[in-house]
Short mmCIF file of C-alpha atoms and ligand atoms in Angstrom, two decimals:
data_model
loop_
_atom_site.label_atom_id
_atom_site.label_comp_id
_atom_site.label_asym_id
_atom_site.label_seq_id
_atom_site.Cartn_x
_atom_site.Cartn_y
_atom_site.Cartn_z
CA MET A 1395 100.73 2.36 116.11
CA ARG A 1396 100.36 -1.14 117.52
CA CYS A 1397 102.94 -3.38 119.13
CA TYR A 1398 102.75 -7.16 119.27
CA VAL A 1399 104.84 -10.07 120.52
CA GLU A 1400 106.24 -12.85 118.32
CA PRO A 1401 108.69 -15.70 119.05
CA SER A 1402 112.18 -14.97 117.74
CA PRO A 1403 113.62 -17.72 115.46
CA ALA A 1404 116.84 -17.62 117.52
CA GLY A 1405 114.98 -18.03 120.83
CA GLY A 1406 113.22 -15.54 123.07
CA TYR A 1407 110.54 -13.11 121.94
CA PHE A 1408 110.48 -10.01 119.79
CA VAL A 1409 108.24 -7.02 120.27
CA ARG A 1410 107.30 -5.77 116.82
CA LEU A 1411 105.54 -2.68 115.53
CA ARG A 1412 102.87 -3.24 112.88
CA GLY A 1413 104.12 -2.14 109.47
CA GLU A 1414 107.83 -2.22 110.42
CA ALA A 1415 110.10 -5.06 109.31
CA ALA A 1416 112.67 -4.75 112.12
CA PRO A 1417 111.73 -5.70 115.70
CA LEU A 1418 111.75 -3.08 118.49
CA SER A 1419 113.25 -5.26 121.22
CA ARG A 1420 114.08 -8.85 122.15
CA HIS A 1421 113.21 -10.48 125.49
CA ASP A 1422 113.99 -13.83 127.09
CA THR A 1423 110.43 -14.57 128.17
CA GLU A 1424 107.02 -13.97 126.67
CA ASP A 1425 105.92 -12.16 129.86
CA GLU A 1426 108.80 -9.69 129.60
CA ALA A 1427 107.99 -9.09 125.94
CA GLU A 1428 104.28 -8.51 126.70
CA ALA A 1429 105.25 -6.07 129.47
CA ALA A 1430 107.53 -4.17 127.09
CA ALA A 1431 104.82 -4.04 124.40
CA ALA A 1432 102.35 -2.67 126.96
CA ALA A 1433 104.93 -0.05 128.06
CA TYR A 1434 105.42 1.04 124.43
CA GLU A 1435 101.65 1.44 124.01
CA ARG A 1436 101.37 3.43 127.27
CA GLY A 1437 104.33 5.57 126.22
CA LEU A 1438 102.68 6.37 122.89
CA ALA A 1439 99.54 7.52 124.68
CA ARG A 1440 101.35 9.75 127.23
CA THR A 1441 101.45 13.50 126.59
CA ASP A 1442 101.71 14.76 130.17
CA THR A 1443 105.41 15.54 130.40
CA ALA A 1444 105.93 17.22 127.04
CA GLU A 1445 106.45 20.92 126.35
CA HIS A 1446 104.14 22.37 123.72
CA VAL A 1447 105.96 24.46 121.09
CA VAL A 1448 104.70 26.37 118.04
CA LEU A 1449 107.15 26.62 115.13
CA ALA A 1450 107.63 29.61 112.83
CA ASP A 1451 105.16 28.24 110.24
CA GLY A 1452 102.47 27.70 112.90
CA SER A 1453 102.92 23.92 113.15
CA GLU A 1454 102.89 22.45 116.64
CA VAL A 1455 105.23 19.95 118.28
CA ARG A 1456 105.75 18.51 121.71
CA LEU A 1457 109.32 18.35 123.03
CA ARG A 1458 110.57 16.11 125.84
CA PRO A 1459 113.51 13.94 126.89
CA VAL A 1460 113.60 10.58 125.13
CA ARG A 1461 112.39 7.55 127.13
CA ALA A 1462 113.02 3.81 126.80
CA GLU A 1463 109.44 3.27 125.61
CA ASP A 1464 109.99 5.61 122.64
CA LYS A 1465 111.35 2.79 120.44
CA PRO A 1466 108.19 2.74 118.25
CA LEU A 1467 108.60 6.49 117.59
CA PHE A 1468 112.21 5.97 116.51
CA ALA A 1469 111.39 2.99 114.28
CA ARG A 1470 108.58 4.84 112.54
CA ALA A 1471 110.52 8.10 112.16
CA TRP A 1472 113.46 6.25 110.64
CA SER A 1473 111.29 5.04 107.78
CA ARG A 1474 110.34 8.69 107.06
CA LEU A 1475 113.97 9.86 106.79
CA SER A 1476 115.51 10.20 103.33
CA GLY A 1477 118.75 8.40 102.49
CA GLU A 1478 120.44 11.79 102.25
CA SER A 1479 119.37 12.83 105.77
CA VAL A 1480 120.56 9.48 107.14
CA TYR A 1481 123.89 9.98 105.37
CA ARG A 1482 124.27 13.52 106.70
CA ARG A 1483 123.55 12.33 110.23
CA PHE A 1484 125.68 9.16 110.28
CA LEU A 1485 128.17 9.92 107.46
CA GLN A 1486 127.44 6.51 105.94
CA PRO A 1487 124.38 4.79 104.47
CA ARG A 1488 122.31 2.82 106.97
CA HIS A 1489 119.25 0.75 106.26
CA GLY A 1490 117.46 0.53 109.56
CA LEU A 1491 117.87 0.48 113.30
CA SER A 1492 118.76 -2.81 114.96
CA VAL A 1493 117.37 -3.89 118.34
CA GLY A 1494 120.73 -2.90 119.89
CA GLU A 1495 120.74 0.54 118.24
CA LEU A 1496 117.15 1.23 119.33
CA ALA A 1497 118.14 0.37 122.89
CA PHE A 1498 121.24 2.57 122.66
CA PHE A 1499 119.27 5.57 121.36
CA THR A 1500 116.42 5.31 123.90
CA GLU A 1501 117.78 3.76 127.11
CA ILE A 1502 119.81 6.76 128.26
CA ASP A 1503 120.91 8.10 131.64
CA HIS A 1504 120.02 11.78 130.92
CA VAL A 1505 123.38 12.92 132.32
CA ASP A 1506 126.19 11.49 130.18
CA HIS A 1507 123.76 10.76 127.36
CA GLU A 1508 120.76 13.00 126.84
CA ALA A 1509 118.32 13.26 123.96
CA ILE A 1510 115.39 15.62 123.41
CA GLY A 1511 112.74 14.35 121.03
CA ALA A 1512 110.01 16.15 119.07
CA ILE A 1513 106.58 14.60 118.52
CA ASP A 1514 103.94 15.72 116.04
CA PRO A 1515 100.88 15.67 118.31
CA ALA A 1516 98.42 15.43 115.42
CA ALA A 1517 99.94 12.20 114.08
CA GLY A 1518 101.54 10.92 117.30
CA GLU A 1519 104.79 10.45 115.37
CA GLY A 1520 108.40 11.31 116.24
CA VAL A 1521 109.73 14.05 113.94
CA GLY A 1522 113.17 14.96 115.29
CA VAL A 1523 115.76 14.38 117.98
CA ALA A 1524 118.82 16.19 119.32
CA ARG A 1525 121.28 14.22 121.40
CA TYR A 1526 124.61 14.55 123.15
CA ILE A 1527 126.91 11.80 124.36
CA ARG A 1528 129.67 12.78 126.78
CA ASP A 1529 133.23 12.23 125.60
CA ARG A 1530 134.91 9.83 128.06
CA GLU A 1531 138.35 11.34 127.48
CA ARG A 1532 137.13 14.94 127.72
CA PRO A 1533 134.27 14.80 130.27
CA HIS A 1534 133.51 18.52 129.86
CA ALA A 1535 132.76 17.83 126.17
CA ALA A 1536 130.04 15.84 124.44
CA GLU A 1537 129.35 14.89 120.84
CA ALA A 1538 126.10 16.46 119.68
CA ALA A 1539 123.93 15.46 116.74
CA VAL A 1540 120.50 16.48 115.48
CA VAL A 1541 118.16 14.95 112.96
CA VAL A 1542 114.77 16.18 111.77
CA ILE A 1543 112.66 14.12 109.39
CA ASP A 1544 112.63 15.57 105.89
CA ASP A 1545 108.98 16.77 105.92
CA TRP A 1546 109.71 18.84 109.02
CA GLN A 1547 113.04 20.40 108.00
CA GLY A 1548 113.35 24.16 107.49
CA ARG A 1549 110.71 25.11 110.11
CA GLY A 1550 113.11 25.94 112.95
CA LEU A 1551 112.63 22.64 114.78
CA ALA A 1552 116.33 21.74 115.04
CA GLY A 1553 117.04 25.13 116.60
CA LYS A 1554 114.39 24.52 119.29
CA LEU A 1555 115.72 21.01 120.00
CA LEU A 1556 119.33 22.12 120.16
CA ARG A 1557 118.51 24.97 122.53
CA ARG A 1558 116.86 22.58 124.98
CA LEU A 1559 119.69 20.07 124.60
CA THR A 1560 122.21 22.82 125.33
CA ALA A 1561 120.38 23.73 128.55
CA ARG A 1562 120.45 20.10 129.68
CA ALA A 1563 124.13 19.80 128.74
CA THR A 1564 125.19 22.84 130.74
CA GLU A 1565 123.16 21.61 133.74
CA ASN A 1566 125.13 18.39 133.49
CA GLY A 1567 128.55 20.04 133.34
CA VAL A 1568 129.09 19.87 129.57
CA ARG A 1569 130.82 23.02 128.35
CA VAL A 1570 131.75 22.05 124.80
CA PHE A 1571 129.76 20.37 122.03
CA SER A 1572 131.76 18.54 119.39
CA ALA A 1573 130.26 17.42 116.10
CA HIS A 1574 131.37 15.32 113.15
CA LEU A 1575 129.68 16.41 109.96
CA LEU A 1576 130.00 17.05 106.26
CA ALA A 1577 131.83 20.34 105.66
CA SER A 1578 128.99 21.17 103.24
CA ASN A 1579 126.29 20.81 105.95
CA ASP A 1580 125.39 24.51 106.08
CA ALA A 1581 122.22 23.95 108.12
CA MET A 1582 124.09 22.21 110.96
CA LEU A 1583 126.97 24.70 110.84
CA SER A 1584 124.46 27.52 111.08
CA LEU A 1585 122.79 25.86 114.09
CA LEU A 1586 126.12 25.30 115.87
CA GLY A 1587 127.24 28.84 115.03
CA ARG A 1588 124.23 30.15 116.93
CA LEU A 1589 125.59 28.49 120.09
CA GLY A 1590 129.10 29.89 119.92
CA GLU A 1591 132.26 30.20 117.89
CA ILE A 1592 133.01 27.08 115.84
CA THR A 1593 136.57 25.72 115.88
CA VAL A 1594 137.45 23.11 113.25
CA THR A 1595 139.56 20.50 115.05
CA ARG A 1596 140.02 18.04 112.18
CA ARG A 1597 139.44 17.77 108.44
CA ASN A 1598 139.10 14.42 106.73
CA GLY A 1599 138.06 14.47 103.06
CA PRO A 1600 134.51 15.83 102.89
CA THR A 1601 133.99 15.74 106.67
CA ILE A 1602 135.06 18.00 109.50
CA GLU A 1603 135.12 17.73 113.27
CA VAL A 1604 134.28 20.87 115.19
CA ASP A 1605 134.11 22.13 118.77
CA VAL A 1606 131.73 24.80 120.01
CA ASP A 1607 131.96 26.40 123.46
CA LEU A 1608 128.47 26.38 124.94
CA PRO A 1609 126.90 29.58 126.15
CA VAL A 1610 126.18 29.79 129.86
CA GLU A 1611 122.46 29.00 129.94
CA LEU A 1612 119.93 30.05 132.52
CA PRO A 1613 118.72 26.95 134.40
CA THR A 1614 115.66 25.34 132.83
CA LEU A 1615 112.33 25.41 134.64
CA GLU A 1616 112.62 21.65 135.27
CA HIS A 1617 116.02 22.12 136.93
CA THR A 1618 114.75 24.99 139.09
CA LEU A 1619 111.69 22.99 140.19
CA ARG A 1620 113.85 19.96 141.02
CA ALA A 1621 116.20 22.16 143.05
CA ALA A 1622 113.23 23.80 144.81
CA ALA A 1623 111.74 20.38 145.64
CA SER A 1624 115.03 19.29 147.19
CA GLY A 1625 115.21 22.47 149.31
CA GLU A 1626 118.30 23.64 147.43
CA VAL A 1627 116.87 27.07 146.56
CA ARG A 1628 114.84 27.74 149.70
CA HIS A 1629 117.49 30.01 151.19
CA ARG A 1630 117.38 32.21 148.10
CA LEU A 1631 113.80 33.28 148.80
CA PRO A 1632 113.36 36.60 150.63
CA PRO A 1633 112.30 36.25 154.27
CA PRO A 1634 108.53 36.51 154.79
C1 LIG B 163 120.56 19.76 109.99
C2 LIG B 163 119.08 19.63 110.36
C3 LIG B 163 118.99 18.93 111.71
C4 LIG B 163 118.46 21.01 110.45
O1 LIG B 163 117.11 20.85 110.88
P1 LIG B 163 115.98 21.95 110.58
O2 LIG B 163 114.89 21.75 111.54
O3 LIG B 163 115.68 21.95 109.16
O4 LIG B 163 116.79 23.28 110.98
P2 LIG B 163 116.18 24.69 111.26
O5 LIG B 163 114.89 24.85 110.49
O6 LIG B 163 116.20 24.94 112.74
O7 LIG B 163 117.24 25.62 110.55
C5 LIG B 163 118.53 25.74 111.05
C6 LIG B 163 119.34 26.66 110.17
O8 LIG B 163 119.73 25.98 108.99
C7 LIG B 163 119.28 26.69 107.84
N1 LIG B 163 118.91 25.69 106.87
C8 LIG B 163 117.88 24.82 106.97
N2 LIG B 163 117.91 24.01 105.89
C9 LIG B 163 118.98 24.41 105.15
C10 LIG B 163 119.54 23.97 103.94
N3 LIG B 163 119.03 22.95 103.25
N4 LIG B 163 120.65 24.61 103.47
C11 LIG B 163 121.19 25.64 104.15
N5 LIG B 163 120.70 26.09 105.31
C12 LIG B 163 119.61 25.48 105.79
C13 LIG B 163 118.11 27.51 108.32
O9 LIG B 163 117.90 28.65 107.50
C14 LIG B 163 118.60 27.91 109.68
O10 LIG B 163 119.56 28.93 109.53
P3 LIG B 163 119.66 30.16 110.55
O11 LIG B 163 120.30 29.59 111.78
O12 LIG B 163 120.57 31.10 109.84
O13 LIG B 163 118.27 30.66 110.77
C15 LIG B 163 118.27 18.84 109.30
O14 LIG B 163 118.49 19.43 108.05
C16 LIG B 163 118.61 17.38 109.26
O15 LIG B 163 118.05 16.57 109.98
N6 LIG B 163 119.58 17.00 108.38
C17 LIG B 163 120.01 15.62 108.31
C18 LIG B 163 120.84 15.20 109.52
C19 LIG B 163 121.99 16.15 109.75
O16 LIG B 163 122.57 16.70 108.83
N7 LIG B 163 122.37 16.30 111.03
C20 LIG B 163 123.50 17.13 111.39
C21 LIG B 163 124.73 16.33 111.52
S1 LIG B 163 124.86 15.72 113.16
#
């Protein structure tokens, strides 16, 4: 993957990804755009913070929270998603991700909006993402959604992503996942059913809205290490 800077016809500068029609981001100055392009390249080369996971068929992925510099991964993965998968995820046809949508999906606070991405380490490509966005009116609830690119579906990847997303959600005080999906989406219903009992809260033509109470998860290793670093868990250790 290669990123480059180009003046935008409407002013400012775009960062573009070779082979993709839509720009990744827009910046007021050329320097800012060059800095963003360099950050995208560095982000693509980084593997240090990802968790290595082997799926049921033996294929390998790396899982980690989504970062702002992941825009090239999102742009490339989008072009590998079928129209049907896009429809199932967004409940309407969509033709690409705008600069604003790429920013929305990648520039997240990891508390009210969290996303766990999966990367194919062999190709360096994004292959799936699970995300929650907290509901402002019901702060203990968050809307969850998962998408896995078509070539990678049916290998258990969504289950792995959703499990890690659930752990992050419970750490952040989310107790209920809601989802808006096609009533015929058996794969997603099966995934949500593994978390807890599904309650249908609304039916609208072919779509349903559901709530799932999240299981109480053990803290993740990352959370425990953070707490240990801050001294929070020191008193739990036995005396020497
Ligand atoms: C839904 C989706 C995320 C599942 O991803 P995946 O990686 O293929 O899922 P997994 O391999 O972890 O399988 C999850 C479960 O769905 C089942 N499943 C997978 N594909 C299925 C299909 N086409 N029909 C029925 N069940 C299916 C699996 O057997 C598994 O069931 P289990 O829990 O009983 O073992 C993926 O199909 C996708 O991206 N679809 C398009 C977007 C979408 O629908 N998102 C959900 C709405 S937010």
